[in-house]
Each structure stands twice: as structure tokens, then as C-alpha cells.
PDB file of C-alpha atoms in Angstrom:
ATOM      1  CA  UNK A   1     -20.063 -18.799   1.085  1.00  0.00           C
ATOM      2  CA  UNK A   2     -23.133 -18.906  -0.577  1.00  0.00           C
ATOM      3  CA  UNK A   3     -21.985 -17.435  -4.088  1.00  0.00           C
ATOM      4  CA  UNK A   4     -18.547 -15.835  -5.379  1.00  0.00           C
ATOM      5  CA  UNK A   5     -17.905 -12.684  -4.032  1.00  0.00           C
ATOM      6  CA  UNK A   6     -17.075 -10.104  -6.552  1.00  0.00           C
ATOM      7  CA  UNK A   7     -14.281  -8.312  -4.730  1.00  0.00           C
ATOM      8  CA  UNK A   8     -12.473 -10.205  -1.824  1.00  0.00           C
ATOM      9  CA  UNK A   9      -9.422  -9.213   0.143  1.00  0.00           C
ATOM     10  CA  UNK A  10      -6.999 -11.045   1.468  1.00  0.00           C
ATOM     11  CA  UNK A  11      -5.348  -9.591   4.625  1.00  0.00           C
ATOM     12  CA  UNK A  12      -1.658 -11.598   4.907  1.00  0.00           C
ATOM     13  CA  UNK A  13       0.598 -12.864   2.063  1.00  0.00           C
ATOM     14  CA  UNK A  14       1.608 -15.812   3.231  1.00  0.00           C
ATOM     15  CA  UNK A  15       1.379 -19.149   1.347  1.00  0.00           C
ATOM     16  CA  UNK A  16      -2.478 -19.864   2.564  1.00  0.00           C
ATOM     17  CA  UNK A  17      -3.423 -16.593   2.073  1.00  0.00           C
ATOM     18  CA  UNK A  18      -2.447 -16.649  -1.257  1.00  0.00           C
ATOM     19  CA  UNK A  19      -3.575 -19.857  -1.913  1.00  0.00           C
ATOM     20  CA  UNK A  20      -7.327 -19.504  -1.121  1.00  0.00           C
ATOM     21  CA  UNK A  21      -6.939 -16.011  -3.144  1.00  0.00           C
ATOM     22  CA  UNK A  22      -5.896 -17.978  -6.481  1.00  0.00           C
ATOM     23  CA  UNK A  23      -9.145 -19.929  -5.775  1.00  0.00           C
ATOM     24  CA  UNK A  24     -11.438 -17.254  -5.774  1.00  0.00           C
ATOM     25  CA  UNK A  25      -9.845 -15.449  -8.239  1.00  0.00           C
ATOM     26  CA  UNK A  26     -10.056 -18.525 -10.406  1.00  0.00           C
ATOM     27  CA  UNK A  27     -13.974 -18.553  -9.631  1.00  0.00           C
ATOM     28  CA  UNK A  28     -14.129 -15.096 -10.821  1.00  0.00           C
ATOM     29  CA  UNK A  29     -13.467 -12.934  -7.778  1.00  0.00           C
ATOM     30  CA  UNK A  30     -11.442  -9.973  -7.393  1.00  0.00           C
ATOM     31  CA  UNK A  31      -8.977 -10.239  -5.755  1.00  0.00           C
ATOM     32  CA  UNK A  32      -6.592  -7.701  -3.470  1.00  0.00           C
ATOM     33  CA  UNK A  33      -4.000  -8.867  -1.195  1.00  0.00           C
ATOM     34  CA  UNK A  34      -3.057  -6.809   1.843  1.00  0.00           C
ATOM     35  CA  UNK A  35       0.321  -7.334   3.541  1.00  0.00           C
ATOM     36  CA  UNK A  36       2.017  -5.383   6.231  1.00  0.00           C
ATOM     37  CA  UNK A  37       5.590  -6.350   4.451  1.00  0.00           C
ATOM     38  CA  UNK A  38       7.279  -5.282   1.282  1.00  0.00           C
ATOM     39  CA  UNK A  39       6.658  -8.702  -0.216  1.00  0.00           C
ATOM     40  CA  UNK A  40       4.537 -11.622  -0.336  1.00  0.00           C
ATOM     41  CA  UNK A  41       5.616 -15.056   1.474  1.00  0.00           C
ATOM     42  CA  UNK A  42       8.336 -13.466   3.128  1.00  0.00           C
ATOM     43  CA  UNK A  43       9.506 -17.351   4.189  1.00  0.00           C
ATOM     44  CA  UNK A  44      10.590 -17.850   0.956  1.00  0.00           C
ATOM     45  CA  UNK A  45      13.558 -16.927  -1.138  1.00  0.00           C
ATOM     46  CA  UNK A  46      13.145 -13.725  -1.874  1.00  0.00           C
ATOM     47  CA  UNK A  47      13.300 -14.338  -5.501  1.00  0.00           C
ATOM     48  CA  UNK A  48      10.937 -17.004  -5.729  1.00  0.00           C
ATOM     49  CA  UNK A  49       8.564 -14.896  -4.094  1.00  0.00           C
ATOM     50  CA  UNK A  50       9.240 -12.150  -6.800  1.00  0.00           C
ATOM     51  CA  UNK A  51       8.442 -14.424  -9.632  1.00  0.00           C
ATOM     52  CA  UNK A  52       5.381 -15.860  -7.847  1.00  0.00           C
ATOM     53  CA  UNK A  53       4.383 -12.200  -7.126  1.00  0.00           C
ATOM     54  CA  UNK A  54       4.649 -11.395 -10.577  1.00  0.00           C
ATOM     55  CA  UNK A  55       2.545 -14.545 -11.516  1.00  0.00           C
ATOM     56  CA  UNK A  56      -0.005 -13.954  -9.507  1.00  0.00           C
ATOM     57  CA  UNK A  57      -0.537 -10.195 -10.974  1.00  0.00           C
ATOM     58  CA  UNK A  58      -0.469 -11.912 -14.670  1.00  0.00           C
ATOM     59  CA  UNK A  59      -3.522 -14.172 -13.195  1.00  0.00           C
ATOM     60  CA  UNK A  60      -5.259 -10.843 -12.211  1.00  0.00           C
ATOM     61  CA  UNK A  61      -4.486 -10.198  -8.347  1.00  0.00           C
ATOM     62  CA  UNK A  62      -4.073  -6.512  -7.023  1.00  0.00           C
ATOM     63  CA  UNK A  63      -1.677  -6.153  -4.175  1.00  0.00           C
ATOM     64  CA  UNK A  64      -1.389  -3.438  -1.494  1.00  0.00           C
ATOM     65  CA  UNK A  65       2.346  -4.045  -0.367  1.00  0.00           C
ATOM     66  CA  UNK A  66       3.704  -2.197   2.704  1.00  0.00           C
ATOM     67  CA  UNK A  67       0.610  -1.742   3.615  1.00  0.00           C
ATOM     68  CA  UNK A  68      -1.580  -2.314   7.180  1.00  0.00           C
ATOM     69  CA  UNK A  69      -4.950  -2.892   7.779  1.00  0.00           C
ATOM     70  CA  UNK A  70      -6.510  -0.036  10.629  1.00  0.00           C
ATOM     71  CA  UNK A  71      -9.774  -0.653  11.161  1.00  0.00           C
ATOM     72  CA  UNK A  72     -12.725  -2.671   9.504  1.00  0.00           C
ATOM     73  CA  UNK A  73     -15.966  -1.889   9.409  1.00  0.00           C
ATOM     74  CA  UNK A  74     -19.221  -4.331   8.714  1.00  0.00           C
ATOM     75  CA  UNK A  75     -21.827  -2.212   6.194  1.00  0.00           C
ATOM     76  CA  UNK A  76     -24.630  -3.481   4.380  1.00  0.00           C
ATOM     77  CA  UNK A  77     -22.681  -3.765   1.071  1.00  0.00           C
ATOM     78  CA  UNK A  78     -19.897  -5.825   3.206  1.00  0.00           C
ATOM     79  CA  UNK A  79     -16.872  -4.978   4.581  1.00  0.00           C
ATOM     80  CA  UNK A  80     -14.918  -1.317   4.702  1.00  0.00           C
ATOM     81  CA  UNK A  81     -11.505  -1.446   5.486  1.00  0.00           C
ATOM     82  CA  UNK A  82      -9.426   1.145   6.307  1.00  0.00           C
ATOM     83  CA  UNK A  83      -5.834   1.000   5.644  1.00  0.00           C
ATOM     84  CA  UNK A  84      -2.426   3.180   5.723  1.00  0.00           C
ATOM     85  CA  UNK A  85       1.348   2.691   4.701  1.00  0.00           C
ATOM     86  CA  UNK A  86       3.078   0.052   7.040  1.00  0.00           C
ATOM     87  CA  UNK A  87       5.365   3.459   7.411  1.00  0.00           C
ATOM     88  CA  UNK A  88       3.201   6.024   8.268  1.00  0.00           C
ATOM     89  CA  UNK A  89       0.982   7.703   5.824  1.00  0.00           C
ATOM     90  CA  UNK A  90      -2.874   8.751   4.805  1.00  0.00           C
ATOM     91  CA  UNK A  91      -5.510   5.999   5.465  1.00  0.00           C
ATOM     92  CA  UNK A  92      -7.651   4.625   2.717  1.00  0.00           C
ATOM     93  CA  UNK A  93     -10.972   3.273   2.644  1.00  0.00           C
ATOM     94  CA  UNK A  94     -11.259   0.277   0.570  1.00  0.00           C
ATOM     95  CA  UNK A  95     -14.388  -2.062   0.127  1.00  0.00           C
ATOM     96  CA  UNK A  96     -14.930  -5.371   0.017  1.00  0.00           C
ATOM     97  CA  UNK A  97     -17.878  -8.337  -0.013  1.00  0.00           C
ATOM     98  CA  UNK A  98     -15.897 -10.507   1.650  1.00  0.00           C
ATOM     99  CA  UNK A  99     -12.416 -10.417   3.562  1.00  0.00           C
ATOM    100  CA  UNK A 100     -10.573 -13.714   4.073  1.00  0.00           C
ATOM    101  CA  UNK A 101      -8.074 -12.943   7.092  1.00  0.00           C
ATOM    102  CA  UNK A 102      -4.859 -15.165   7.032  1.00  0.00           C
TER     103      UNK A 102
END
């Protein structure tokens, strides 16, 4: 990327995911993490993952748990996703610059 985007998503909460979110976010980026699960790095121990979820909202990260991604849509601002409850539910539009899939 040419410059830091000022509001990236991250679809996935696994470790790389989550990884090259803390970067951006670091950089200045917004960052909001999209995961079809109840939890982030769901290979972990489920209570490491709780205290590294909790870290990671103290460093500024927005997460969207239980929660898939629809559709996506390229505009001229960046990217539109649409997303609903992993259980059913209303779809949201949500927009991004940039959308790191991992």
C-alpha cells in the first residue's frame, strides 16, 4: 500500500489476521476484525484468546464477533461490505479503504 489506510478490516481472527491488524493499527489505522466465530484464534486456549481479545481492544481494535461477511462491493471510496449475524439476522453495510482477507 501506498499510504496507511484510515479504516481497514480484517476478515478472519486467526493469528495472521490479527497480526497484520496490530500493524496497521500501530501505523495509525482503524482497525475492525470480522470473524464468523464467537472468538478470535479459536486454536488457542480459549482463555488465552480472551485475554489477547481483551488486549487487543485496549490497543484500539473493534471486533464484529459472530459475525459473516455477505457480499463486498468495490466503490470509489474503497470497499463496502455487507455483513449479518453468523446466526441469522439483518445485514449491515460497513465501509472500508482497505480489507485485508485472512
Amino acid at each position: 500500500l501506498a499510504e496507511i489506510p484510515k479504516r481497514l478490516a480484517v476478515v478472519g481472527g486467526g493469528v495472521i489476521g490479527l497480526e497484520m491488524g496490530s500493524v496497521w493499527r500501530r501505523l495509525g489505522a482503524e482497525v475492525t476484525v470480522i470473524e464468523y466465530l464467537d472468538r478470535i484464534v479459536p486454536g488457542i486456549d480459549a482463555e488465552i484468546g480472551k485475554n489477547f481479545l481483551r488486549i487487543l481492544k485496549k490497543q484500539g481494535f473493534k471486533f464484529k464477533l459472530s459475525t459473516g461477511v455477505v457480499a463486498s462491493e468495490l466503490t470509489d471510496a474503497g470497499v463496502t461490505l455487507t455483513v449479518a449475524p453468523s446466526g441469522g439476522g439483518d445485514e449491515t453495510k460497513l465501509d472500508f479503504d482497505v480489507v485485508l482477507v485472512a
